[in-house]
Amino acid sequence: LFLVVSDSSLQMPPIFLKDSGLRTTTCSVLEHLGTTPSDIFRCLTCLFTFLVPPALRADDSIVLVSKWLANQTNVQTWSAEFVQTRTLKSLTQPLTSTGQVWFKAPDRFRWELGQPAQTIAVRQPEQMLVIYPKLKRVEKYALNNAGPGRDALALLEAGFPRHRADLETRFNIQSTKINGGVCELTLQPKSSAARRMISQIKIAFGTKDFLLASTELKFADGSTLRNDFKNPKLNEKLSADLFFPELPSDYKMSEPMKK
């Protein structure tokens, strides 16, 4: 995407942080929304930030955003390491975790937390898999229906719009800013259901390479979730196994959204 939950039933792709217990759990917005499967699935997320010196004109950032959007057609694959920072009003210090992410156009992704991976979220054509290797457990979420699940995926995919219309049909662009070689785009989801989860999204990209630099989500209670990416790799060949992992026969499969 995504907060820390120790109950294994409250897990959510693809936003991760380490809890204080014996394992790493997926991070979710459950603390804001509730614990039903629809609440869980509504929030598969993650996205974006930046500041502009007064001397820069608004036109400068508008041009950069147009170039960034045009450059998205050249992005076939992208991968990076990331540091995730979660700020909560109830904690004096932010929570941090590290991981890796892979993206393949138009909509495949894989998020991993930990080395070796303790939690894995994989987006496939018609489903999302959340894999917990230590627990030998897999959760499957069908993506073939409109509704909260699709809204959540729109949030997740905001960092990789294929063109301007793709972005503007899903988000209102609130502002653009430039600072230190990075352009920040601040977005507001158009979907009312999405806004109940996340009030604001910030996407930051490099002004020279136009690659994703960071994403940030602002939740309704004022807490934030930020991903800072490093060591990006563009258009490298990715193994199909990344997005279609072979699951061991002793893994238990569940479908939280299935009635």
mmCIF file of C-alpha atoms in Angstrom:
data_model
loop_
_atom_site.group_PDB
_atom_site.id
_atom_site.type_symbol
_atom_site.label_atom_id
_atom_site.label_comp_id
_atom_site.label_asym_id
_atom_site.label_seq_id
_atom_site.Cartn_x
_atom_site.Cartn_y
_atom_site.Cartn_z
ATOM 1 C CA LEU A 1 0.000 0.000 0.000
ATOM 2 C CA PHE A 2 -0.542 0.691 4.883
ATOM 3 C CA LEU A 3 -1.454 0.647 13.063
ATOM 4 C CA VAL A 4 0.269 -2.053 14.468
ATOM 5 C CA VAL A 5 -1.916 -5.019 15.331
ATOM 6 C CA SER A 6 -0.926 -8.089 17.274
ATOM 7 C CA ASP A 7 -4.101 -10.087 16.616
ATOM 8 C CA SER A 8 -3.390 -12.229 13.561
ATOM 9 C CA SER A 9 -6.974 -11.786 12.362
ATOM 10 C CA LEU A 10 -6.450 -8.060 11.881
ATOM 11 C CA GLN A 11 -4.019 -8.047 8.994
ATOM 12 C CA MET A 12 -3.978 -5.992 5.886
ATOM 13 C CA PRO A 13 -1.836 -5.632 2.742
ATOM 14 C CA PRO A 14 0.444 -4.096 1.818
ATOM 15 C CA ILE A 15 1.498 -1.677 4.561
ATOM 16 C CA PHE A 16 3.785 -3.085 7.171
ATOM 17 C CA LEU A 17 5.329 -2.305 10.537
ATOM 18 C CA LYS A 18 6.861 -4.427 13.271
ATOM 19 C CA ASP A 19 4.834 -5.022 16.388
ATOM 20 C CA SER A 20 6.290 -5.488 19.850
ATOM 21 C CA GLY A 21 5.414 -9.171 19.959
ATOM 22 C CA LEU A 22 6.973 -12.246 18.374
ATOM 23 C CA ARG A 23 6.230 -11.553 14.748
ATOM 24 C CA THR A 24 5.815 -8.831 12.143
ATOM 25 C CA THR A 25 2.256 -7.980 11.269
ATOM 26 C CA THR A 26 0.743 -6.200 8.335
ATOM 27 C CA CYS A 27 -0.199 -2.627 9.034
ATOM 28 C CA SER A 28 -3.714 -1.507 8.315
ATOM 29 C CA VAL A 29 -6.171 1.199 9.001
ATOM 30 C CA LEU A 30 -8.264 -1.131 11.114
ATOM 31 C CA GLU A 31 -7.764 0.993 14.181
ATOM 32 C CA HIS A 32 -9.671 3.689 12.331
ATOM 33 C CA LEU A 33 -12.310 1.693 10.520
ATOM 34 C CA GLY A 34 -13.189 -1.466 12.401
ATOM 35 C CA THR A 35 -12.346 -5.122 12.036
ATOM 36 C CA THR A 36 -14.808 -6.649 9.552
ATOM 37 C CA PRO A 37 -13.453 -8.191 6.319
ATOM 38 C CA SER A 38 -14.920 -5.314 4.295
ATOM 39 C CA ASP A 39 -13.103 -2.835 6.542
ATOM 40 C CA ILE A 40 -9.890 -4.792 6.148
ATOM 41 C CA PHE A 41 -10.125 -5.045 2.384
ATOM 42 C CA ARG A 42 -11.087 -1.413 1.979
ATOM 43 C CA CYS A 43 -7.614 -0.340 2.809
ATOM 44 C CA LEU A 44 -4.872 -2.042 0.748
ATOM 45 C CA THR A 45 -2.704 1.156 0.466
ATOM 46 C CA CYS A 46 0.215 3.564 0.113
ATOM 47 C CA LEU A 47 1.264 7.102 -1.226
ATOM 48 C CA PHE A 48 3.119 10.767 -1.224
ATOM 49 C CA THR A 49 5.087 14.642 -0.250
ATOM 50 C CA PHE A 50 7.193 18.061 -0.710
ATOM 51 C CA LEU A 51 7.865 21.860 -0.255
ATOM 52 C CA VAL A 52 8.526 24.639 -2.753
ATOM 53 C CA PRO A 53 10.719 27.720 -2.285
ATOM 54 C CA PRO A 54 8.741 30.960 -2.737
ATOM 55 C CA ALA A 55 10.925 31.922 -5.702
ATOM 56 C CA LEU A 56 9.582 29.047 -7.807
ATOM 57 C CA ARG A 57 6.478 29.745 -9.862
ATOM 58 C CA ALA A 58 3.490 27.389 -9.818
ATOM 59 C CA ASP A 59 3.999 26.891 -13.570
ATOM 60 C CA ASP A 60 7.323 25.156 -12.868
ATOM 61 C CA SER A 61 5.713 22.372 -10.862
ATOM 62 C CA ILE A 62 2.811 22.051 -13.316
ATOM 63 C CA VAL A 63 5.304 21.446 -16.135
ATOM 64 C CA LEU A 64 7.143 18.861 -14.041
ATOM 65 C CA VAL A 65 3.921 17.022 -13.221
ATOM 66 C CA SER A 66 3.066 16.900 -16.931
ATOM 67 C CA LYS A 67 6.523 15.482 -17.688
ATOM 68 C CA TRP A 68 6.199 12.937 -14.875
ATOM 69 C CA LEU A 69 2.846 11.770 -16.213
ATOM 70 C CA ALA A 70 4.245 11.533 -19.738
ATOM 71 C CA ASN A 71 7.190 9.514 -18.420
ATOM 72 C CA GLN A 72 4.865 6.917 -16.855
ATOM 73 C CA THR A 73 4.294 5.311 -20.245
ATOM 74 C CA ASN A 74 8.003 4.393 -20.204
ATOM 75 C CA VAL A 75 7.745 2.597 -16.857
ATOM 76 C CA GLN A 76 7.310 -1.096 -17.545
ATOM 77 C CA THR A 77 8.883 -2.365 -14.326
ATOM 78 C CA TRP A 78 10.185 -0.646 -11.202
ATOM 79 C CA SER A 79 11.625 -1.964 -7.966
ATOM 80 C CA ALA A 80 13.149 -0.377 -4.878
ATOM 81 C CA GLU A 81 13.989 -0.793 -1.233
ATOM 82 C CA PHE A 82 11.948 1.296 1.173
ATOM 83 C CA VAL A 83 11.866 2.623 4.698
ATOM 84 C CA GLN A 84 8.389 2.971 6.113
ATOM 85 C CA THR A 85 7.666 5.493 8.864
ATOM 86 C CA ARG A 86 4.437 5.543 10.814
ATOM 87 C CA THR A 87 3.494 8.456 13.077
ATOM 88 C CA LEU A 88 0.737 8.039 15.640
ATOM 89 C CA LYS A 89 -0.579 10.598 18.111
ATOM 90 C CA SER A 90 -0.439 7.978 20.842
ATOM 91 C CA LEU A 91 3.324 7.457 20.393
ATOM 92 C CA THR A 92 6.116 9.935 21.098
ATOM 93 C CA GLN A 93 8.453 8.297 18.574
ATOM 94 C CA PRO A 94 7.594 7.192 15.012
ATOM 95 C CA LEU A 95 7.661 3.513 14.096
ATOM 96 C CA THR A 96 9.929 2.424 11.249
ATOM 97 C CA SER A 97 10.404 -0.711 9.191
ATOM 98 C CA THR A 98 12.218 -1.723 5.984
ATOM 99 C CA GLY A 99 11.262 -3.765 2.965
ATOM 100 C CA GLN A 100 11.237 -4.153 -0.803
ATOM 101 C CA VAL A 101 8.662 -3.465 -3.495
ATOM 102 C CA TRP A 102 8.310 -4.500 -7.140
ATOM 103 C CA PHE A 103 5.919 -3.076 -9.740
ATOM 104 C CA LYS A 104 5.081 -4.246 -13.251
ATOM 105 C CA ALA A 105 2.803 -2.286 -15.561
ATOM 106 C CA PRO A 106 -0.046 -1.925 -15.651
ATOM 107 C CA ASP A 107 -1.061 -3.064 -12.166
ATOM 108 C CA ARG A 108 1.104 -5.879 -10.727
ATOM 109 C CA PHE A 109 2.935 -5.297 -7.477
ATOM 110 C CA ARG A 110 4.632 -7.170 -4.674
ATOM 111 C CA TRP A 111 5.468 -5.748 -1.238
ATOM 112 C CA GLU A 112 7.730 -7.556 1.218
ATOM 113 C CA LEU A 113 8.656 -6.775 4.790
ATOM 114 C CA GLY A 114 11.714 -8.199 6.500
ATOM 115 C CA GLN A 115 14.728 -10.237 5.412
ATOM 116 C CA PRO A 116 13.800 -12.981 4.987
ATOM 117 C CA ALA A 117 10.294 -11.780 4.190
ATOM 118 C CA GLN A 118 7.868 -12.151 7.057
ATOM 119 C CA THR A 119 4.854 -10.663 5.265
ATOM 120 C CA ILE A 120 4.258 -10.577 1.498
ATOM 121 C CA ALA A 121 1.457 -8.879 -0.431
ATOM 122 C CA VAL A 122 1.025 -9.753 -4.116
ATOM 123 C CA ARG A 123 -1.439 -8.164 -6.529
ATOM 124 C CA GLN A 124 -2.504 -10.532 -9.319
ATOM 125 C CA PRO A 125 -5.017 -9.959 -12.158
ATOM 126 C CA GLU A 126 -8.132 -10.914 -10.200
ATOM 127 C CA GLN A 127 -6.945 -11.278 -6.615
ATOM 128 C CA MET A 128 -4.676 -10.052 -3.865
ATOM 129 C CA LEU A 129 -2.640 -12.562 -1.872
ATOM 130 C CA VAL A 130 -1.258 -11.800 1.578
ATOM 131 C CA ILE A 131 1.276 -14.430 2.583
ATOM 132 C CA TYR A 132 2.662 -15.064 6.075
ATOM 133 C CA PRO A 133 5.558 -17.529 5.646
ATOM 134 C CA LYS A 134 6.211 -17.986 9.365
ATOM 135 C CA LEU A 135 2.562 -18.749 10.016
ATOM 136 C CA LYS A 136 2.247 -20.845 6.837
ATOM 137 C CA ARG A 137 -0.896 -18.933 6.028
ATOM 138 C CA VAL A 138 -2.297 -17.147 2.964
ATOM 139 C CA GLU A 139 -5.231 -14.739 2.725
ATOM 140 C CA LYS A 140 -6.937 -14.244 -0.638
ATOM 141 C CA TYR A 141 -8.998 -11.186 -1.588
ATOM 142 C CA ALA A 142 -10.986 -11.222 -4.831
ATOM 143 C CA LEU A 143 -10.671 -8.050 -6.928
ATOM 144 C CA ASN A 144 -13.406 -8.665 -9.462
ATOM 145 C CA ASN A 145 -16.045 -6.478 -7.803
ATOM 146 C CA ALA A 146 -16.479 -2.725 -7.690
ATOM 147 C CA GLY A 147 -16.615 -1.057 -4.313
ATOM 148 C CA PRO A 148 -14.255 -0.422 -1.383
ATOM 149 C CA GLY A 149 -11.690 -2.923 -2.614
ATOM 150 C CA ARG A 150 -11.343 -1.115 -5.926
ATOM 151 C CA ASP A 151 -11.173 2.233 -4.131
ATOM 152 C CA ALA A 152 -8.301 0.918 -2.038
ATOM 153 C CA LEU A 153 -6.460 -0.355 -5.101
ATOM 154 C CA ALA A 154 -6.866 3.052 -6.725
ATOM 155 C CA LEU A 155 -5.006 4.510 -3.749
ATOM 156 C CA LEU A 156 -2.284 1.905 -4.068
ATOM 157 C CA GLU A 157 -1.803 2.498 -7.771
ATOM 158 C CA ALA A 158 -1.783 6.300 -7.562
ATOM 159 C CA GLY A 159 2.008 6.354 -7.792
ATOM 160 C CA PHE A 160 1.904 4.800 -11.260
ATOM 161 C CA PRO A 161 -0.787 6.503 -13.359
ATOM 162 C CA ARG A 162 -0.535 5.646 -17.038
ATOM 163 C CA HIS A 163 -1.695 9.116 -18.133
ATOM 164 C CA ARG A 164 -3.206 12.339 -16.746
ATOM 165 C CA ALA A 165 -6.806 11.185 -17.214
ATOM 166 C CA ASP A 166 -6.053 8.076 -15.164
ATOM 167 C CA LEU A 167 -4.939 10.279 -12.280
ATOM 168 C CA GLU A 168 -7.603 12.971 -12.554
ATOM 169 C CA THR A 169 -10.538 10.555 -12.708
ATOM 170 C CA ARG A 170 -9.562 9.229 -9.266
ATOM 171 C CA PHE A 171 -8.059 12.244 -7.495
ATOM 172 C CA ASN A 172 -8.338 15.985 -7.098
ATOM 173 C CA ILE A 173 -4.930 17.639 -7.393
ATOM 174 C CA GLN A 174 -4.713 20.019 -4.430
ATOM 175 C CA SER A 175 -1.202 21.390 -4.846
ATOM 176 C CA THR A 176 2.238 20.881 -6.343
ATOM 177 C CA LYS A 177 5.546 21.885 -4.744
ATOM 178 C CA ILE A 178 9.250 21.649 -5.542
ATOM 179 C CA ASN A 179 12.150 21.287 -3.143
ATOM 180 C CA GLY A 180 15.714 20.039 -3.554
ATOM 181 C CA GLY A 181 15.319 18.158 -6.820
ATOM 182 C CA VAL A 182 11.982 16.623 -5.823
ATOM 183 C CA CYS A 183 8.467 17.549 -6.906
ATOM 184 C CA GLU A 184 5.571 16.783 -4.577
ATOM 185 C CA LEU A 185 2.010 16.254 -5.722
ATOM 186 C CA THR A 186 -0.746 16.472 -3.097
ATOM 187 C CA LEU A 187 -3.913 14.571 -3.947
ATOM 188 C CA GLN A 188 -7.363 14.094 -2.468
ATOM 189 C CA PRO A 189 -9.334 10.946 -3.374
ATOM 190 C CA LYS A 190 -12.547 11.709 -5.253
ATOM 191 C CA SER A 191 -14.274 8.655 -3.841
ATOM 192 C CA SER A 192 -16.118 9.470 -0.622
ATOM 193 C CA ALA A 193 -15.419 5.946 0.662
ATOM 194 C CA ALA A 194 -11.700 6.420 0.088
ATOM 195 C CA ARG A 195 -11.747 9.829 1.820
ATOM 196 C CA ARG A 196 -13.240 8.238 4.918
ATOM 197 C CA MET A 197 -10.065 6.175 5.140
ATOM 198 C CA ILE A 198 -7.443 8.577 3.859
ATOM 199 C CA SER A 199 -7.890 12.318 3.644
ATOM 200 C CA GLN A 200 -4.767 13.147 1.671
ATOM 201 C CA ILE A 201 -2.089 11.480 -0.445
ATOM 202 C CA LYS A 202 1.305 12.879 -1.331
ATOM 203 C CA ILE A 203 3.458 11.601 -4.178
ATOM 204 C CA ALA A 204 7.064 12.753 -4.544
ATOM 205 C CA PHE A 205 9.184 12.140 -7.634
ATOM 206 C CA GLY A 206 12.609 13.231 -8.853
ATOM 207 C CA THR A 207 12.672 16.297 -11.107
ATOM 208 C CA LYS A 208 15.414 14.761 -13.290
ATOM 209 C CA ASP A 209 14.658 11.046 -13.475
ATOM 210 C CA PHE A 210 10.902 11.309 -12.703
ATOM 211 C CA LEU A 211 11.107 8.173 -10.555
ATOM 212 C CA LEU A 212 8.996 7.704 -7.452
ATOM 213 C CA ALA A 213 10.859 9.049 -4.399
ATOM 214 C CA SER A 214 8.316 8.751 -1.602
ATOM 215 C CA THR A 215 4.646 8.310 -0.807
ATOM 216 C CA GLU A 216 2.688 9.484 2.208
ATOM 217 C CA LEU A 217 -0.837 8.829 3.457
ATOM 218 C CA LYS A 218 -2.651 11.057 5.913
ATOM 219 C CA PHE A 219 -5.419 9.315 7.832
ATOM 220 C CA ALA A 220 -8.598 10.826 9.202
ATOM 221 C CA ASP A 221 -7.182 11.002 12.748
ATOM 222 C CA GLY A 222 -4.110 12.942 11.599
ATOM 223 C CA SER A 223 -1.663 10.025 11.738
ATOM 224 C CA THR A 224 0.571 9.427 8.727
ATOM 225 C CA LEU A 225 2.274 6.587 6.899
ATOM 226 C CA ARG A 226 5.277 7.389 4.736
ATOM 227 C CA ASN A 227 7.407 5.271 2.396
ATOM 228 C CA ASP A 228 10.837 6.545 1.326
ATOM 229 C CA PHE A 229 12.273 4.615 -1.608
ATOM 230 C CA LYS A 230 15.956 4.039 -2.381
ATOM 231 C CA ASN A 231 18.092 2.123 -4.894
ATOM 232 C CA PRO A 232 15.372 2.134 -7.571
ATOM 233 C CA LYS A 233 15.725 -0.057 -10.648
ATOM 234 C CA LEU A 234 13.811 0.809 -13.792
ATOM 235 C CA ASN A 235 12.661 -1.582 -16.515
ATOM 236 C CA GLU A 236 14.692 -4.562 -15.366
ATOM 237 C CA LYS A 237 13.297 -7.974 -16.253
ATOM 238 C CA LEU A 238 11.278 -9.371 -13.369
ATOM 239 C CA SER A 239 10.625 -13.047 -12.809
ATOM 240 C CA ALA A 240 7.003 -14.132 -13.193
ATOM 241 C CA ASP A 241 7.393 -15.953 -9.886
ATOM 242 C CA LEU A 242 7.425 -12.591 -8.117
ATOM 243 C CA PHE A 243 3.757 -12.038 -8.908
ATOM 244 C CA PHE A 244 2.695 -15.684 -9.089
ATOM 245 C CA PRO A 245 4.537 -17.342 -6.210
ATOM 246 C CA GLU A 246 4.280 -21.089 -5.774
ATOM 247 C CA LEU A 247 2.660 -21.734 -2.422
ATOM 248 C CA PRO A 248 3.822 -24.719 -0.362
ATOM 249 C CA SER A 249 1.202 -27.422 0.062
ATOM 250 C CA ASP A 250 1.158 -27.046 3.844
ATOM 251 C CA TYR A 251 0.092 -23.369 3.718
ATOM 252 C CA LYS A 252 -3.468 -22.775 4.878
ATOM 253 C CA MET A 253 -5.606 -20.616 2.558
ATOM 254 C CA SER A 254 -8.469 -18.398 3.738
ATOM 255 C CA GLU A 255 -10.764 -15.880 2.025
ATOM 256 C CA PRO A 256 -11.790 -13.219 4.589
ATOM 257 C CA MET A 257 -14.173 -11.480 2.169
ATOM 258 C CA LYS A 258 -15.966 -14.627 1.049
ATOM 259 C CA LYS A 259 -19.416 -15.125 2.552
#
